[in-house]
Short mmCIF file of C-alpha atoms in Angstrom, two decimals:
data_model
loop_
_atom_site.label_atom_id
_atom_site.label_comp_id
_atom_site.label_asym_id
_atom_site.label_seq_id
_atom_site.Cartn_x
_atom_site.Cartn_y
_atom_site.Cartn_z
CA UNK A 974 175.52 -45.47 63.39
CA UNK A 975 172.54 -46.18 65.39
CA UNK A 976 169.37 -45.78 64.06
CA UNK A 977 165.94 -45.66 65.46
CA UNK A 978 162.20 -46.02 63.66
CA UNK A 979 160.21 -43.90 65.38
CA UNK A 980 156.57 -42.17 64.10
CA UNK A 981 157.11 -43.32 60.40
CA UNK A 982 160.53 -41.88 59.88
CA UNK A 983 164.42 -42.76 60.83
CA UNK A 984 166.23 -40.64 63.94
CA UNK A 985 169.60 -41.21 65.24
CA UNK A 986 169.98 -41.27 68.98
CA UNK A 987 173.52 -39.22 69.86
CA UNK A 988 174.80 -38.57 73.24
CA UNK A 989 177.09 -34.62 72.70
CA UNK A 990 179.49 -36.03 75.63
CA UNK A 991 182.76 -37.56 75.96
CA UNK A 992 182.17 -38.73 79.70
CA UNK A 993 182.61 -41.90 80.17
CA UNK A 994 179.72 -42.26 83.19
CA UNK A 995 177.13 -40.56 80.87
CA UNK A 996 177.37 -43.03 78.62
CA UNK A 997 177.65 -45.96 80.99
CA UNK A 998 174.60 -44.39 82.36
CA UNK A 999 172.71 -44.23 79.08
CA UNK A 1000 173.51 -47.59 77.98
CA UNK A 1001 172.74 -49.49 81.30
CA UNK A 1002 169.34 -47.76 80.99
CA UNK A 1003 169.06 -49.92 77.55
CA UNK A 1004 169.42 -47.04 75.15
CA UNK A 1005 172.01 -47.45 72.20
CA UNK A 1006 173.62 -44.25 70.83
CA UNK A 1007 176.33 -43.01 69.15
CA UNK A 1008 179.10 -40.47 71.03
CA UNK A 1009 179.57 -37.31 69.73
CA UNK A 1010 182.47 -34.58 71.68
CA UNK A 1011 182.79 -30.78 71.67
CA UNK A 1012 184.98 -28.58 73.41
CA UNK A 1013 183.32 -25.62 74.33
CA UNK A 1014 183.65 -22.26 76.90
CA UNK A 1015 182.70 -23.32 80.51
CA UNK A 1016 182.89 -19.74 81.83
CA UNK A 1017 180.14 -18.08 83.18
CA UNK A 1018 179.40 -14.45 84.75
CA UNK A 1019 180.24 -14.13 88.43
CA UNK A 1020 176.97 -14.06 90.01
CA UNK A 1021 174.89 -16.35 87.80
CA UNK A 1022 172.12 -18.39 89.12
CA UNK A 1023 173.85 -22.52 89.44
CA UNK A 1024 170.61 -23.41 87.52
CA UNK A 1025 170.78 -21.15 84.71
CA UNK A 1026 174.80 -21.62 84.61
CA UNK A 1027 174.11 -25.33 83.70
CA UNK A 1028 171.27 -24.86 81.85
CA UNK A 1029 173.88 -22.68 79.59
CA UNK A 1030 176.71 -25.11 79.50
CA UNK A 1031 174.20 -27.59 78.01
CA UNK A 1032 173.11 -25.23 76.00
CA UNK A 1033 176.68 -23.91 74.57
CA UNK A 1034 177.31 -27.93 73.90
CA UNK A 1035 173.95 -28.31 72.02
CA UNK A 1036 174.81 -25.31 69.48
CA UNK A 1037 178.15 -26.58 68.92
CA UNK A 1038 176.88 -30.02 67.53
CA UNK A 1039 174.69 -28.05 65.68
CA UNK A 1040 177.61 -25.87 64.00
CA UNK A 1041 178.66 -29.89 63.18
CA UNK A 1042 175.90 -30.36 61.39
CA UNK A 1043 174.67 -33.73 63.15
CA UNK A 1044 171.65 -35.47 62.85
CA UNK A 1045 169.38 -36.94 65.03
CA UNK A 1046 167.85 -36.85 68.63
CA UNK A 1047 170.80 -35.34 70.44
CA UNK A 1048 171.62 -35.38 74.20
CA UNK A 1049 173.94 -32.96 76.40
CA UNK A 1050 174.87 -32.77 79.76
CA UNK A 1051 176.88 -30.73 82.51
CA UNK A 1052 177.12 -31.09 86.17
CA UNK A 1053 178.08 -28.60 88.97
CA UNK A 1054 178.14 -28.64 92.60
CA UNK A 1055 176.74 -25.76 94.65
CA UNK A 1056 178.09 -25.14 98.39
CA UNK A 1057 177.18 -22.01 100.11
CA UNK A 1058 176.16 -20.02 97.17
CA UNK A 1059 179.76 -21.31 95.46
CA UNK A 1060 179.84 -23.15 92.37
CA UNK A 1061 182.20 -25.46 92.31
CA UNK A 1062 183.22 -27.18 88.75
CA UNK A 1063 186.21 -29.14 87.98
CA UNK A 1064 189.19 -28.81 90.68
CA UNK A 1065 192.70 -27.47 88.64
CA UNK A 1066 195.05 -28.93 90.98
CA UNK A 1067 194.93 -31.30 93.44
CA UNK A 1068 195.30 -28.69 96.00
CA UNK A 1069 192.13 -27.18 95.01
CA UNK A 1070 190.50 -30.52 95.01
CA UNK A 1071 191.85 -30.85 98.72
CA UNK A 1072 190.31 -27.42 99.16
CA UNK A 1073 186.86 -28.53 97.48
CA UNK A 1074 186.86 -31.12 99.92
CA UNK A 1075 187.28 -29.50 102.98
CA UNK A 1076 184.34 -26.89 102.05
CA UNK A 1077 182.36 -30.16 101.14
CA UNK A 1078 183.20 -31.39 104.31
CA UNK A 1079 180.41 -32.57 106.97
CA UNK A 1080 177.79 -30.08 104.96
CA UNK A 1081 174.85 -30.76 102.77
CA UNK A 1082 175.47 -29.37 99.12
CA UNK A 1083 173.50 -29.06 96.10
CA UNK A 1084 174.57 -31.30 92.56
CA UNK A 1085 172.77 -30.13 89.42
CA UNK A 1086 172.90 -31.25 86.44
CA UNK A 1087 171.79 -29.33 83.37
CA UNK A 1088 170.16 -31.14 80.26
CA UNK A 1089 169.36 -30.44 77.00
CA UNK A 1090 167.86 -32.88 74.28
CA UNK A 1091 167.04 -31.31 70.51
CA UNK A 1092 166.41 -33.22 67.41
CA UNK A 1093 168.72 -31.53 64.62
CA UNK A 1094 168.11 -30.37 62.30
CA UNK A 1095 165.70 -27.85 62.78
CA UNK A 1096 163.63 -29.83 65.48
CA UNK A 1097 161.96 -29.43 68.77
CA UNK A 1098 164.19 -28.87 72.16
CA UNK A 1099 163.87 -29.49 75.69
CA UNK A 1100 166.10 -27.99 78.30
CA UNK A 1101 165.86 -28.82 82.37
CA UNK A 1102 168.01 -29.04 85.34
CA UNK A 1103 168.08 -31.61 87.74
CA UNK A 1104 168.93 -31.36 91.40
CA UNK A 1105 170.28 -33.62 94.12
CA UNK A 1106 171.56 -33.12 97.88
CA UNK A 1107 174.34 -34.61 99.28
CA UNK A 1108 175.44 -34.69 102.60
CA UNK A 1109 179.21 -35.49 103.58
CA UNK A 1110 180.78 -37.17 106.10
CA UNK A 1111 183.16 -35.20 108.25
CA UNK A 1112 186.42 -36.51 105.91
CA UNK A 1113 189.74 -36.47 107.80
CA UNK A 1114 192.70 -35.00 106.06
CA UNK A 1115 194.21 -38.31 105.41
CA UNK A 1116 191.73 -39.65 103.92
CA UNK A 1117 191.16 -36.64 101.33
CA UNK A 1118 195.09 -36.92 100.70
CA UNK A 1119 194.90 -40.02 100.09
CA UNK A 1120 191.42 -39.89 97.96
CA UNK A 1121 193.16 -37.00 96.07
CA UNK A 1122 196.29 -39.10 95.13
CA UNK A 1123 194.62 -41.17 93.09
CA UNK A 1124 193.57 -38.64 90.67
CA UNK A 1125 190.00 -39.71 91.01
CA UNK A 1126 188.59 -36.32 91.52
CA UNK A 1127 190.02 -34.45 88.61
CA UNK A 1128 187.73 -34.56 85.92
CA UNK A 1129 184.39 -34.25 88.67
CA UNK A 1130 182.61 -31.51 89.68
CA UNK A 1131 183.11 -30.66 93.37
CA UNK A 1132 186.50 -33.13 93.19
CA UNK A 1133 184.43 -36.55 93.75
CA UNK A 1134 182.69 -39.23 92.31
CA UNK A 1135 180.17 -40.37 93.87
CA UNK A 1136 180.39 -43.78 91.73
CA UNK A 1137 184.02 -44.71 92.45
CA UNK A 1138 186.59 -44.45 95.88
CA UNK A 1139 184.15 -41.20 96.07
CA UNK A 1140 181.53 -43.16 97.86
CA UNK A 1141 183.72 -43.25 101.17
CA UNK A 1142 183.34 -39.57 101.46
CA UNK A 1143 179.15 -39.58 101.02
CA UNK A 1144 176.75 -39.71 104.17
CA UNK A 1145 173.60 -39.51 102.32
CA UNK A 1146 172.25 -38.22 99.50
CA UNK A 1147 168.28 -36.87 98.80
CA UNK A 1148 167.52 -37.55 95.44
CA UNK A 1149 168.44 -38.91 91.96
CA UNK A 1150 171.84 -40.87 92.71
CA UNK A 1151 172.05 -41.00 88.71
CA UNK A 1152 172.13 -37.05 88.69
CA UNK A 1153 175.05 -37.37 91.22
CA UNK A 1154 177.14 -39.44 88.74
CA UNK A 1155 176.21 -37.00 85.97
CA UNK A 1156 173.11 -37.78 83.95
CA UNK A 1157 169.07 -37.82 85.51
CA UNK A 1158 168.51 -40.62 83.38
CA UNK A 1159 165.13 -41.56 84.64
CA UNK A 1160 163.96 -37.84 83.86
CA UNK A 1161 165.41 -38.04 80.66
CA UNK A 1162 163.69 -41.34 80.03
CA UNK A 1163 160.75 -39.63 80.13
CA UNK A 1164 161.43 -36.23 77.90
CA UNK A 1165 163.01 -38.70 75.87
CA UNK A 1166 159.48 -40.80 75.07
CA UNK A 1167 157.03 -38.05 75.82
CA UNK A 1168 158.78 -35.23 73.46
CA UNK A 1169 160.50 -37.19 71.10
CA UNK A 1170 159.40 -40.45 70.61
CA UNK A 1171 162.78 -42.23 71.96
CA UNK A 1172 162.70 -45.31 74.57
CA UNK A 1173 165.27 -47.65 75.52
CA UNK A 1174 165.18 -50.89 73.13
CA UNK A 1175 163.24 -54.09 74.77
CA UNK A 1176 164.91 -55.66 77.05
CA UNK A 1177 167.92 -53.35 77.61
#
């Protein structure tokens, strides 16, 4: 268990995710954590604003860790891409992956990222979303085939990561590249200190 001694009294820092780029993300930033998973719904009305649809995945996450009665300062996350008004989560199949692709294809498209940080029990909460362009190359067909057979895009929003074999498909991006990958760390940094008290141990 990691423990923290922050303002007189002990907290546990815990990170509600089971992704494995959140916590590389979180612990390269020099914060130490323990890793808490929930499965939970993540459906959402046809028609709901991208923003507020992550917001409430973060959300749903958040109250499930609650109903677990943990304790501490607790982080959760989601991620979805946004392409001409279409929200585009986790591809099924590799042929929808293929078909995320070719939307994503030589167009600029919106990656938010929804977070939510409460101290259980009974404690304060902050909720925000985070928001990065990307632009894509123009991606031949081979190359998405072959990007696709490697299962990479699978468990990622939009079918890429940005992090990995992803990176071949990326022209630009405007923003937080951390938010790409799955977790505004540098704006959580500072909800982190500022409303609860938590910073990254010295030195990393």
């Amino acid at each position: 268990m990691v423990v923290l001694f922050l303002g007189g009294h002990m907290k546990n820092l815990i990170l509600g995710s089971g992704s494995p780029r959140r916590r590389e993300i979180l612990t390269r930033a020099g914060y130490r954590f323990d890793v808490k998973t929930v499965d939970v719904d993540e459906t959402f009305a046809s028609g709901t604003d991208p923003g507020e649809a992550v917001s409430l995945l973060a959300s749903r996450k958040m109250e499930a860790l609650e109903r677990q009665a943990v304790e501490g300062v607790v982080i959760t996350a989601d991620t979805l891409v946004v392409c001409d008004r279409l929200i585009l989560g986790k591809p099924a199949t590799k042929d929808e992956a293929i078909e995320m692709l070719t939307l994503l294809s030589g167009r600029t498209h919106r990656v938010l990222t929804g977070v939510c940080v409460r101290e259980i029990p009974g404690g304060r909460r902050e909720t925000f979303v985070q928001e990065t362009k990307v632009t894509m190359a123009d991606i031949p067909l081979w190359l998405m085939e072959w990007y696709v057979s490697g299962g990479e895009p699978m468990d990622k929003a939009g079918g890429y990561g940005i992090q990995g074999a992803g990176c071949l498909l990326v022209a630009e991006i405007c923003g937080d590249y951390e938010n790409v990958v799955g977790l505004p760390v540098a704006r959580l940094s500072r909800v982190l200190y500022e409303r609860f008290g938590v910073r990254p141990l010295a030195g990393g």
